């Protein structure tokens, strides 16, 4: 009764709530959700964690063109159930994942909808997921045109938030750290220009957004299993400290999504943890995705690769064969910046990969079309089965096969997506014919069909079609410029990674990524799935290529090594030029050794935007690898080696910031030493400003 009285004072509109309130708690009882209808039949929910409200009464629902779905619901029934299962990911940070939750299906009748709407809540020990399930009874085939999502997240204080702007076309932004009340995208208008940006509202943020409450509780708002819908952004009410769902629209700006029943929305997610480390350990987003749909997964291989890539980004080579050929014809001279994907150069990379144990060589600029790719919004630009004349596909394929290396194909679509869809089958057949089983796709530029957005419903369906079609062809895929992931790699583990972030390339040709950037990504963008971030740059100053250049990688070299452990991905590039690695083979040894697939992961310390230290156990082995990174401030941490197997001696090879290292003033020195250690020992990690430390622990 006391509880009810409090409720009535708090939210008078829930006056009718006593009949409709239902609750469900997590298996450990620490998280609980209550849902109810107010007197006009509008649904609301609230969430508590460790006895405190963390999401206060917040609206649920939608508006559609066909039916007024805002209010007028009546409770039909509320069913609870429990689920507990442990499953093994095809690859990952841990060998097995527990999917344990209590579910509440809150089913409401609605006269105009003509049937029922179920809001399905799953409550885990580390947060909640909910989605809207439009039931089919008598309604199959009915069309719903969604014009707005009403879901809200009422925060209980002015938390510190880490966020990027709600951009329809890009996730390639620097993060801002500020209070909820200070969220404002205005400054992003002055950000270094990137290919495509579309920010419609200055208070909108992307998801995942992660927040820290005054008592140290961490909250992330995210989504899972995004399909057939616009991506979820949040509109911030900076006065009320409330977020409201904001869906990316379709080509018709008044429409967010058009769906045919039966239909359920993607999951809306709230991750909860007493500290930052708990957010990193959560597997809730993956658990809300469907199990693997690929029966034979034996061909899916986490991997490290090198590539004809960085040399284009630093201005030594071009993607475009014609431009170079035209220029050479005009000047009669060799020109600087020649076509990178020429046969001799690719063979050089194949040799390098074979010699140092890399699985793949990415080649960009191998196919015709690059002359017209950038910023022209042109259709039918690329041919994905037609190499340039100086790229001898037969010779390269034969040579790569002999050397045991796979060429990773590149399909830059320049966002001309229908043209790519028409070519997909032929392109994948051409890859298979040439012995290739991995492709990097790209979506630079404005989307064709005109008016669609990178993160809108139409494109979100496209990315899934690519995942499915590549899987049917036993091809692994890495997508650049797609929507940010929402856990689909559980269902389609051939989708190894995505970019969907401001990756390393920005350090080559822009103001770059500040030292804190990689200390924020694991707590935001990475929560939905792995990034193809492309670490491993040893030549961190672009003036080495052209004295006029001022761009730098905003880390020390030791931090570049640590990123292979801290930024989890089953697909990791050694992104620098072979000649830069050959100058520092002792440092390069860590990149050669570090695995890309793990049986276990321990977060030893974490503070968002400041520092983190992670230890991971190599898949199928007792070896461990540790990565520790910091932002622009130096950082010391005494790591307890409790994770090592008992009774074993390990040789720890420590790649630390060398004397006087500093990301800006002195980024190069790396000190390497080996010592013997065992479980329970302590290791002092001493990180320079913008620095890092990487350690391999091999059983002696
Ligand atoms: C942007 C991608 O992120 C980058 O990796 C690629 O090299 C260029 N597009 C060209 O496709
Ligand atoms: Ca990109």
XYZ file of C-alpha atoms and ligand atoms in Angstrom:
712
model
C 0.000 0.000 0.000
C 2.820 2.371 0.946
C 4.455 1.565 -2.367
C 1.275 2.340 -4.226
C 0.801 5.656 -2.437
C 4.300 6.688 -3.408
C 3.603 5.686 -6.958
C 0.445 7.748 -7.122
C 2.256 10.827 -5.828
C 5.067 10.314 -8.268
C 3.023 9.845 -11.361
C -0.627 10.833 -11.053
C -1.354 9.638 -14.563
C -0.780 6.087 -13.397
C -3.896 6.353 -11.220
C -5.313 3.217 -12.701
C -2.097 1.361 -12.215
C -3.092 -0.926 -9.352
C -4.913 -3.284 -11.684
C -2.317 -3.411 -14.359
C 1.055 -3.307 -12.563
C 3.221 -6.362 -13.149
C 6.843 -6.920 -12.173
C 9.636 -9.261 -13.085
C 13.125 -9.576 -11.564
C 16.448 -10.907 -12.706
C 17.528 -14.402 -11.615
C 19.687 -12.837 -8.846
C 16.815 -10.409 -7.954
C 19.063 -7.342 -8.311
C 17.396 -5.971 -11.422
C 13.669 -5.550 -11.609
C 11.181 -4.092 -14.056
C 7.616 -2.946 -13.392
C 5.172 -2.223 -16.163
C 1.673 -0.780 -16.016
C -1.023 1.207 -17.830
C -2.280 4.640 -16.814
C -5.954 5.605 -16.909
C -5.931 6.439 -20.597
C -4.319 3.104 -21.325
C -0.777 4.276 -22.075
C 1.945 1.802 -21.087
C 4.798 2.824 -18.760
C 7.741 0.947 -17.212
C 10.446 1.473 -14.656
C 13.666 -0.319 -13.779
C 15.493 -0.706 -10.497
C 18.963 -2.042 -9.783
C 20.357 -2.951 -6.359
C 17.281 -1.444 -4.711
C 17.503 1.932 -6.506
C 15.433 3.227 -9.382
C 17.696 3.610 -12.407
C 15.035 4.196 -15.066
C 12.058 6.008 -13.569
C 8.517 5.795 -14.999
C 8.911 6.042 -18.749
C 6.543 5.859 -21.704
C 6.321 2.917 -24.094
C 4.693 2.664 -27.503
C 4.499 3.972 -31.045
C 2.614 6.182 -33.394
C 1.647 4.835 -36.806
C -0.109 6.304 -39.827
C -2.805 3.657 -39.881
C -3.862 3.556 -36.230
C -3.531 5.743 -33.160
C -1.450 3.453 -30.972
C -0.572 5.996 -28.271
C -3.214 5.015 -25.751
C -6.334 2.922 -25.309
C -4.615 -0.303 -24.303
C -6.099 -2.762 -21.847
C -4.183 -5.490 -20.097
C -5.102 -8.903 -21.488
C -2.554 -11.056 -19.758
C 0.955 -11.084 -18.337
C 2.970 -14.268 -18.466
C 6.311 -14.918 -16.874
C 8.854 -17.591 -17.698
C 12.486 -18.427 -17.062
C 15.222 -19.310 -19.498
C 18.690 -20.652 -18.745
C 21.028 -21.970 -21.377
C 24.763 -21.972 -21.980
C 25.968 -21.727 -25.561
C 29.296 -21.704 -27.340
C 30.103 -18.871 -29.717
C 31.918 -19.789 -32.950
C 34.587 -17.279 -31.871
C 34.772 -14.748 -29.115
C 36.167 -13.376 -25.907
C 35.080 -16.400 -23.875
C 34.512 -20.077 -24.682
C 30.917 -20.167 -23.491
C 28.128 -17.756 -22.678
C 25.263 -18.124 -20.248
C 21.904 -16.792 -21.390
C 19.879 -16.609 -18.205
C 16.841 -14.397 -17.746
C 13.287 -14.118 -16.494
C 10.771 -12.983 -19.044
C 7.501 -11.102 -18.766
C 5.197 -10.982 -21.758
C 2.818 -8.114 -21.127
C -0.006 -8.450 -23.628
C -2.381 -5.579 -24.258
C -5.522 -5.364 -26.321
C -6.169 -2.389 -28.548
C -9.446 -1.814 -30.305
C -8.132 0.056 -33.316
C -5.136 -2.192 -33.784
C -7.671 -4.976 -33.958
C -5.472 -7.355 -32.013
C -2.880 -7.348 -29.307
C 0.531 -5.853 -28.708
C 2.896 -7.729 -26.459
C 5.798 -5.995 -24.796
C 8.325 -8.672 -24.086
C 10.727 -7.936 -21.216
C 13.782 -10.066 -20.509
C 15.498 -9.348 -17.231
C 19.088 -10.538 -16.811
C 21.488 -10.088 -13.894
C 23.226 -7.370 -15.899
C 20.316 -5.472 -17.396
C 17.159 -5.715 -19.421
C 15.956 -6.023 -22.988
C 12.456 -5.353 -24.277
C 10.753 -5.361 -27.629
C 7.328 -4.841 -29.095
C 5.705 -7.865 -30.671
C 2.755 -7.148 -32.935
C 0.715 -10.318 -32.831
C -0.625 -11.903 -35.942
C -4.082 -13.074 -34.911
C -6.471 -12.013 -37.686
C -3.910 -9.508 -38.694
C -1.398 -11.246 -40.860
C -0.297 -9.124 -43.794
C -1.523 -5.881 -42.214
C 0.822 -2.973 -42.913
C 2.012 -0.620 -40.181
C 3.706 2.650 -41.090
C 5.623 3.757 -38.026
C 5.913 7.512 -37.626
C 7.486 7.658 -34.153
C 8.623 5.478 -31.282
C 7.494 6.763 -27.886
C 9.828 4.676 -25.715
C 11.516 6.777 -23.059
C 14.350 6.287 -20.605
C 13.847 8.609 -17.618
C 17.209 8.914 -15.877
C 17.314 9.568 -12.140
C 20.145 12.113 -12.083
C 22.426 14.192 -14.248
C 24.819 11.338 -15.008
C 28.122 11.608 -16.849
C 27.602 10.338 -20.387
C 29.893 9.154 -23.205
C 28.211 9.660 -26.551
C 28.435 10.507 -30.234
C 25.815 12.463 -32.176
C 22.696 10.889 -33.613
C 23.869 10.911 -37.211
C 21.735 9.167 -39.860
C 24.739 8.357 -42.009
C 27.794 7.875 -39.873
C 29.218 6.590 -36.616
C 32.634 8.053 -37.403
C 32.725 10.618 -34.618
C 34.858 11.609 -31.666
C 33.135 10.928 -28.321
C 32.023 13.648 -25.957
C 32.060 13.223 -22.178
C 29.582 15.482 -20.391
C 26.532 15.568 -18.146
C 23.194 14.577 -19.677
C 22.060 18.186 -19.201
C 24.951 19.346 -21.390
C 24.358 17.066 -24.389
C 24.564 19.148 -27.552
C 25.791 18.223 -31.040
C 26.519 21.784 -32.122
C 30.262 21.347 -31.907
C 30.126 18.409 -34.347
C 29.367 20.841 -37.111
C 32.958 21.966 -36.768
C 34.364 18.456 -36.682
C 36.752 17.361 -39.388
C 34.614 16.748 -42.476
C 33.933 13.112 -43.088
C 32.409 11.600 -46.167
C 28.749 11.663 -45.204
C 27.058 13.181 -42.187
C 23.456 13.942 -41.408
C 22.659 15.242 -37.953
C 19.073 16.483 -37.755
C 18.660 17.366 -34.107
C 21.269 18.887 -31.863
C 20.205 16.944 -28.767
C 20.178 13.523 -30.425
C 22.756 10.892 -29.586
C 23.642 7.560 -31.098
C 23.245 4.331 -29.153
C 25.005 2.676 -27.387
C 25.393 5.567 -24.947
C 27.024 4.766 -21.617
C 26.570 6.700 -18.395
C 28.044 6.726 -14.903
C 25.843 7.642 -11.946
C 27.142 9.526 -8.909
C 27.358 6.255 -6.908
C 29.453 4.558 -9.621
C 26.607 2.542 -11.175
C 27.032 2.318 -14.953
C 24.126 2.317 -17.413
C 24.214 1.738 -21.152
C 21.247 2.272 -23.450
C 21.586 0.252 -26.632
C 19.700 -1.973 -29.022
C 20.018 -5.600 -30.080
C 19.129 -7.536 -33.227
C 18.367 -4.470 -35.329
C 16.479 -5.677 -38.400
C 13.814 -4.260 -40.703
C 13.761 -0.996 -38.729
C 15.631 2.296 -38.445
C 18.523 2.393 -35.978
C 17.761 3.647 -32.480
C 18.922 7.132 -31.566
C 17.998 9.020 -28.415
C 16.518 12.493 -28.237
C 17.697 14.103 -25.013
C 15.440 16.223 -22.856
C 18.271 18.066 -21.137
C 15.944 19.615 -18.542
C 14.079 16.487 -17.507
C 17.174 14.265 -17.939
C 15.131 11.978 -20.114
C 15.886 10.211 -23.383
C 13.238 9.442 -25.960
C 13.647 6.945 -28.774
C 14.277 8.590 -32.120
C 14.244 6.318 -35.158
C 16.161 7.098 -38.321
C 13.658 7.770 -41.060
C 13.176 6.221 -44.461
C 13.508 8.163 -47.722
C 10.141 9.688 -46.767
C 11.133 11.857 -43.820
C 7.709 11.495 -42.178
C 8.050 7.708 -42.052
C 10.423 5.789 -39.797
C 9.670 2.299 -40.960
C 7.063 0.315 -42.873
C 6.436 -3.218 -41.688
C 4.068 -6.025 -42.426
C 2.636 -8.113 -39.591
C 3.740 -10.406 -38.035
C 6.481 -8.108 -36.849
C 8.495 -7.446 -33.734
C 10.834 -4.516 -33.219
C 14.522 -4.858 -32.378
C 15.306 -5.089 -28.659
C 15.756 -1.966 -26.575
C 18.515 -2.605 -24.044
C 19.566 -1.180 -20.688
C 22.847 -2.619 -19.387
C 23.465 -2.194 -15.659
C 26.612 -2.696 -13.628
C 28.070 -1.543 -10.365
C 31.253 -0.585 -12.257
C 32.704 -0.022 -15.722
C 34.236 -3.509 -15.916
C 30.798 -5.126 -15.631
C 29.610 -3.302 -18.746
C 32.517 -4.839 -20.676
C 31.700 -8.330 -19.459
C 28.041 -8.215 -20.434
C 26.931 -10.621 -23.149
C 23.307 -9.470 -22.940
C 23.226 -7.889 -26.409
C 24.486 -11.076 -28.026
C 22.072 -13.164 -25.947
C 19.154 -11.181 -27.359
C 20.155 -12.170 -30.883
C 19.106 -15.443 -32.503
C 21.426 -18.460 -32.352
C 23.802 -19.163 -35.226
C 22.015 -19.802 -38.517
C 25.005 -21.350 -40.266
C 25.188 -25.119 -39.918
C 28.740 -25.824 -41.031
C 30.952 -23.189 -39.438
C 34.253 -24.967 -40.057
C 35.258 -22.431 -42.737
C 34.850 -19.406 -40.454
C 38.258 -18.362 -39.217
C 39.200 -15.479 -36.925
C 42.271 -13.952 -38.508
C 45.034 -11.394 -38.710
C 45.735 -9.692 -41.989
C 47.949 -7.151 -43.704
C 47.068 -5.167 -46.778
C 47.542 -2.742 -49.602
C 45.691 -0.111 -47.642
C 47.624 2.221 -45.288
C 49.851 3.312 -48.161
C 46.785 4.859 -49.812
C 45.692 6.544 -46.593
C 49.111 8.118 -46.010
C 49.264 9.317 -49.637
C 51.978 7.013 -51.029
C 49.658 5.236 -53.459
C 46.227 5.536 -55.050
C 43.227 3.235 -55.380
C 42.654 4.616 -58.829
C 44.627 3.095 -61.713
C 43.357 5.458 -64.378
C 44.337 8.660 -62.586
C 47.907 7.456 -62.249
C 48.045 6.185 -65.807
C 46.620 9.484 -67.105
C 49.101 11.460 -65.068
C 52.046 9.374 -66.197
C 50.987 9.735 -69.808
C 50.683 13.485 -69.402
C 54.014 14.011 -67.655
C 55.976 11.138 -69.203
C 57.358 10.501 -65.723
C 56.837 8.076 -62.869
C 54.414 9.867 -60.578
C 54.359 9.780 -56.825
C 51.310 8.026 -55.551
C 51.076 5.274 -58.103
C 48.378 2.624 -58.220
C 48.867 0.524 -55.060
C 47.116 -2.668 -56.173
C 49.633 -3.518 -58.888
C 50.724 -7.127 -59.188
C 54.300 -6.687 -57.954
C 53.201 -4.782 -54.894
C 50.500 -7.311 -54.026
C 52.995 -10.188 -54.378
C 55.310 -8.314 -52.000
C 52.515 -8.249 -49.408
C 51.797 -11.945 -49.981
C 55.470 -12.703 -49.305
C 55.380 -10.588 -46.174
C 52.199 -12.282 -44.916
C 53.639 -15.742 -45.574
C 56.941 -14.942 -43.911
C 55.402 -13.514 -40.740
C 52.392 -15.790 -40.395
C 49.426 -13.652 -41.428
C 46.310 -15.309 -42.819
C 45.207 -12.703 -45.307
C 46.201 -9.815 -47.563
C 43.545 -7.169 -48.147
C 43.835 -5.506 -51.527
C 41.988 -2.255 -52.150
C 41.902 -0.626 -55.565
C 42.106 -3.901 -57.500
C 38.901 -3.463 -59.526
C 37.667 -0.926 -62.031
C 35.624 2.066 -60.987
C 37.737 4.167 -58.651
C 37.900 7.122 -60.993
C 34.274 7.915 -60.211
C 33.830 6.660 -56.713
C 34.126 9.599 -54.367
C 31.378 12.108 -53.677
C 29.667 11.749 -57.059
C 26.609 9.795 -55.981
C 26.830 7.845 -59.194
C 25.323 4.437 -59.863
C 27.058 1.543 -61.637
C 30.559 2.748 -60.779
C 32.344 -0.432 -59.790
C 32.652 -3.806 -61.426
C 33.373 -6.443 -58.789
C 34.595 -9.023 -61.245
C 36.886 -6.847 -63.345
C 40.427 -6.173 -62.216
C 42.533 -3.252 -63.414
C 45.013 -4.151 -66.176
C 48.015 -4.021 -63.822
C 46.387 -6.433 -61.338
C 47.011 -9.944 -62.642
C 44.312 -11.887 -60.810
C 45.425 -15.321 -62.063
C 49.043 -14.840 -61.128
C 48.211 -13.326 -57.750
C 45.707 -16.074 -56.913
C 48.177 -18.820 -57.856
C 50.993 -17.218 -55.899
C 48.856 -16.626 -52.808
C 47.691 -20.247 -52.874
C 51.270 -21.514 -53.106
C 52.224 -19.368 -50.136
C 49.204 -20.411 -48.053
C 47.837 -16.871 -47.884
C 44.308 -15.713 -48.767
C 43.627 -12.527 -50.699
C 40.864 -10.539 -48.982
C 38.734 -8.933 -51.633
C 37.468 -5.373 -51.397
C 34.023 -4.298 -52.548
C 33.759 -0.539 -52.161
C 30.181 0.043 -53.264
C 30.442 3.858 -53.007
C 26.981 3.410 -51.451
C 25.470 2.566 -54.864
C 23.677 -0.303 -53.224
C 21.205 -1.608 -55.836
C 24.138 -1.868 -58.231
C 25.998 -3.958 -55.633
C 22.953 -6.141 -55.020
C 22.710 -6.836 -58.752
C 26.364 -7.870 -58.829
C 26.570 -9.752 -55.528
C 26.146 -13.288 -56.838
C 28.583 -12.786 -59.685
C 31.060 -11.066 -57.385
C 31.023 -13.877 -54.819
C 31.325 -16.514 -57.547
C 34.327 -14.617 -58.931
C 35.911 -14.539 -55.465
C 35.418 -18.270 -54.995
C 36.863 -18.988 -58.429
C 39.977 -17.098 -57.367
C 40.331 -18.875 -54.045
C 39.079 -16.008 -51.856
C 36.823 -16.447 -48.836
C 36.729 -13.028 -47.173
C 35.515 -9.648 -48.349
C 35.667 -6.125 -46.985
C 32.661 -4.129 -48.158
C 32.413 -0.336 -48.024
C 29.640 2.257 -48.218
C 31.385 5.598 -48.608
C 29.077 8.393 -49.775
C 25.392 9.147 -49.949
C 23.134 6.152 -50.282
C 21.533 5.182 -53.566
C 18.450 4.753 -53.489
C 18.400 8.516 -53.001
C 17.046 9.637 -49.668
C 17.870 6.449 -47.794
C 20.349 6.612 -44.927
C 23.238 4.362 -43.892
C 21.439 3.463 -40.650
C 17.852 3.416 -41.943
C 15.478 0.493 -42.440
C 16.354 -0.124 -46.102
C 20.104 -0.301 -45.492
C 19.736 -2.308 -42.282
C 18.001 -4.957 -44.357
C 20.723 -4.742 -46.980
C 23.529 -5.442 -44.474
C 21.667 -8.555 -43.336
C 21.176 -9.682 -46.936
C 24.941 -9.374 -47.404
C 25.609 -11.366 -44.227
C 23.259 -14.107 -45.375
C 24.387 -14.211 -48.994
C 28.081 -14.266 -48.085
C 27.335 -17.066 -45.598
C 25.632 -19.078 -48.331
C 28.834 -18.704 -50.338
C 31.066 -19.533 -47.344
C 32.539 -16.039 -47.375
C 33.490 -14.012 -44.304
C 32.619 -10.335 -44.310
C 33.952 -7.123 -42.804
C 31.740 -4.093 -43.425
C 32.910 -0.491 -43.491
C 30.469 2.375 -43.046
C 27.512 0.124 -42.130
C 25.132 0.643 -39.228
C 26.854 -0.056 -35.916
C 26.473 -3.715 -34.894
C 23.772 -4.906 -32.516
C 24.948 -8.453 -31.813
C 24.249 -10.036 -35.214
C 27.588 -11.850 -35.112
C 25.906 -14.444 -32.887
C 23.514 -15.329 -35.722
C 25.907 -14.719 -38.626
C 29.412 -15.423 -37.289
C 30.796 -15.078 -40.824
C 30.196 -11.342 -40.254
C 33.523 -11.008 -38.490
C 33.654 -7.275 -37.925
C 32.417 -3.873 -38.938
C 33.969 -0.462 -38.920
C 31.040 1.821 -37.974
C 33.358 3.945 -35.908
C 36.024 6.566 -36.259
C 38.840 4.129 -36.982
C 42.605 4.397 -37.203
C 42.440 5.844 -40.745
C 41.384 9.207 -39.279
C 44.856 9.515 -37.752
C 46.368 9.430 -41.250
C 44.479 12.338 -42.783
C 42.542 14.318 -40.191
C 42.760 15.796 -36.717
C 42.633 12.140 -35.742
C 41.399 10.279 -32.715
C 42.322 11.755 -29.326
C 44.259 9.504 -26.917
C 41.089 8.782 -24.915
C 39.226 7.473 -27.996
C 40.287 3.827 -27.639
C 39.522 4.051 -23.891
C 35.867 4.856 -24.743
C 35.138 2.537 -27.680
C 34.946 -0.727 -25.656
C 32.216 0.810 -23.462
C 30.118 2.171 -26.323
C 30.458 1.136 -29.961
C 32.127 -2.243 -29.259
C 29.245 -3.420 -27.055
C 27.284 -4.359 -30.189
C 30.122 -6.238 -31.880
C 33.730 -6.246 -33.064
C 35.402 -3.310 -34.807
C 37.828 -3.489 -37.711
C 39.869 -0.700 -36.118
C 43.189 -1.529 -37.877
C 45.753 -1.083 -35.100
C 49.503 -1.638 -35.279
C 50.861 1.637 -36.683
C 54.592 1.955 -35.904
C 55.310 5.019 -38.035
C 53.007 7.255 -36.055
C 54.023 10.584 -37.617
C 52.770 11.299 -41.116
C 55.643 13.778 -41.630
C 57.729 10.648 -42.228
C 55.937 10.397 -45.610
C 55.765 14.069 -46.418
C 57.479 16.753 -44.327
C 54.499 19.049 -44.855
C 52.170 16.667 -43.045
C 51.314 17.300 -39.417
C 48.925 14.377 -38.784
C 49.914 11.891 -36.084
C 48.605 8.722 -34.514
C 47.629 9.861 -31.030
C 49.291 7.001 -29.150
C 52.719 5.656 -28.348
C 53.873 2.606 -30.313
C 53.469 0.402 -27.211
C 49.796 1.408 -27.048
C 49.361 0.299 -30.667
C 50.378 -3.194 -29.497
C 48.069 -3.156 -26.492
C 45.070 -2.376 -28.728
C 45.163 -5.941 -30.100
C 44.059 -7.074 -26.644
C 41.921 -4.181 -25.419
C 39.875 -3.746 -28.639
C 38.453 -7.228 -29.068
C 37.937 -8.413 -32.648
C 38.258 -11.777 -34.434
C 39.626 -9.760 -37.361
C 42.723 -7.690 -36.682
C 44.863 -5.920 -39.203
C 48.572 -5.225 -38.899
C 47.869 -1.969 -40.639
C 51.302 -0.418 -41.162
C 53.609 -0.871 -44.153
C 55.796 -3.999 -44.299
C 58.933 -1.843 -44.370
C 57.955 -0.186 -41.083
C 57.544 -3.576 -39.422
C 60.816 -4.865 -40.824
C 62.618 -1.964 -39.156
C 61.311 -3.061 -35.727
C 60.973 -6.824 -35.858
C 61.472 -7.123 -32.092
C 58.399 -4.963 -31.442
C 56.494 -6.612 -34.320
C 56.890 -9.959 -32.556
C 53.937 -9.120 -30.292
C 51.613 -8.600 -33.274
C 52.791 -11.911 -34.710
C 52.127 -13.694 -31.420
C 48.828 -12.192 -30.300
C 45.794 -14.415 -31.014
C 42.413 -13.260 -32.294
C 40.283 -15.880 -30.565
C 39.966 -16.444 -26.822
C 38.717 -18.884 -24.223
C 38.609 -16.431 -21.357
C 38.745 -12.701 -20.631
C 39.414 -10.853 -17.368
C 38.936 -7.131 -16.944
C 41.604 -6.172 -14.387
C 40.663 -2.470 -14.187
C 38.547 -0.061 -16.191
C 37.540 3.576 -16.087
C 35.746 4.880 -19.172
C 37.768 7.374 -21.155
C 40.718 7.014 -18.770
C 42.338 3.566 -18.777
C 41.694 -0.154 -18.945
C 43.655 -3.368 -18.475
C 42.466 -6.658 -19.934
C 43.898 -10.192 -19.855
C 42.755 -12.870 -22.293
C 43.520 -16.580 -22.587
C 44.371 -17.891 -26.031
C 41.784 -20.276 -27.501
C 42.723 -23.886 -26.780
C 45.918 -22.966 -24.905
C 47.191 -21.841 -21.509
C 48.932 -18.732 -22.863
C 47.621 -15.348 -21.734
C 47.946 -11.909 -23.279
C 47.495 -8.607 -21.484
C 46.757 -5.182 -22.870
C 46.722 -1.985 -20.868
C 45.997 1.467 -22.287
C 45.601 4.976 -20.988
C 44.293 8.312 -22.271
C 46.389 11.497 -22.427
C 47.453 10.984 -18.799
C 50.208 8.623 -17.616
C 48.879 5.680 -15.636
C 50.343 3.129 -13.211
C 48.706 -0.155 -12.292
C 49.874 -3.142 -10.309
C 48.396 -6.138 -12.129
C 47.895 -9.258 -10.011
C 48.598 -12.273 -12.166
C 45.858 -14.330 -10.507
C 44.495 -15.349 -13.894
C 47.506 -17.564 -14.760
C 47.098 -21.334 -14.392
C 48.272 -22.634 -10.996
C 51.523 -24.578 -10.791
C 52.876 -23.336 -14.120
C 55.799 -21.064 -14.886
C 55.236 -18.506 -17.620
C 57.672 -16.425 -19.623
C 56.205 -12.942 -19.652
C 57.464 -10.733 -22.474
C 56.615 -7.153 -21.605
C 56.354 -4.477 -24.301
C 56.210 -1.244 -22.326
C 56.502 2.442 -23.112
C 60.237 3.188 -23.212
C 61.998 5.856 -21.210
C 60.578 9.324 -21.813
C 57.769 8.016 -24.043
C 54.846 10.352 -24.680
C 52.218 10.052 -27.426
C 53.005 13.481 -28.801
C 56.574 14.343 -27.881
C 58.241 10.947 -28.000
C 55.938 8.198 -29.282
C 58.475 5.649 -30.523
C 60.389 4.080 -27.612
C 59.277 0.595 -26.595
C 61.160 -1.323 -23.915
C 61.031 -5.096 -24.231
C 62.025 -7.497 -21.479
C 61.249 -11.089 -20.538
C 60.833 -12.429 -17.015
C 59.520 -15.605 -15.445
C 56.249 -15.281 -13.535
C 53.605 -17.450 -11.928
C 50.053 -17.183 -10.676
C 49.685 -14.620 -7.901
C 52.750 -12.566 -8.853
C 52.372 -8.834 -9.326
C 53.438 -6.848 -12.343
C 53.742 -3.081 -12.269
C 52.488 -1.497 -15.471
C 53.829 1.994 -16.044
C 52.077 3.701 -18.951
C 53.222 6.957 -20.534
C 50.799 9.745 -21.507
C 48.792 8.275 -24.406
C 50.663 5.041 -23.804
C 50.129 1.377 -23.283
C 51.630 -1.919 -22.321
C 51.292 -5.318 -23.982
C 52.398 -8.590 -22.383
C 52.490 -12.138 -23.678
C 52.547 -14.918 -21.055
C 53.697 -18.180 -22.591
C 53.822 -21.408 -20.617
C 57.471 -22.344 -20.118
C 36.718 3.968 -46.054
C 37.161 2.747 -45.333
O 36.975 2.882 -43.952
C 38.615 2.512 -45.661
O 39.100 1.430 -44.899
C 38.766 2.304 -47.125
O 40.137 2.208 -47.410
C 38.171 3.463 -47.908
N 36.859 3.762 -47.462
C 38.123 3.172 -49.390
O 37.155 2.204 -49.649
Ca 35.439 4.516 -42.887
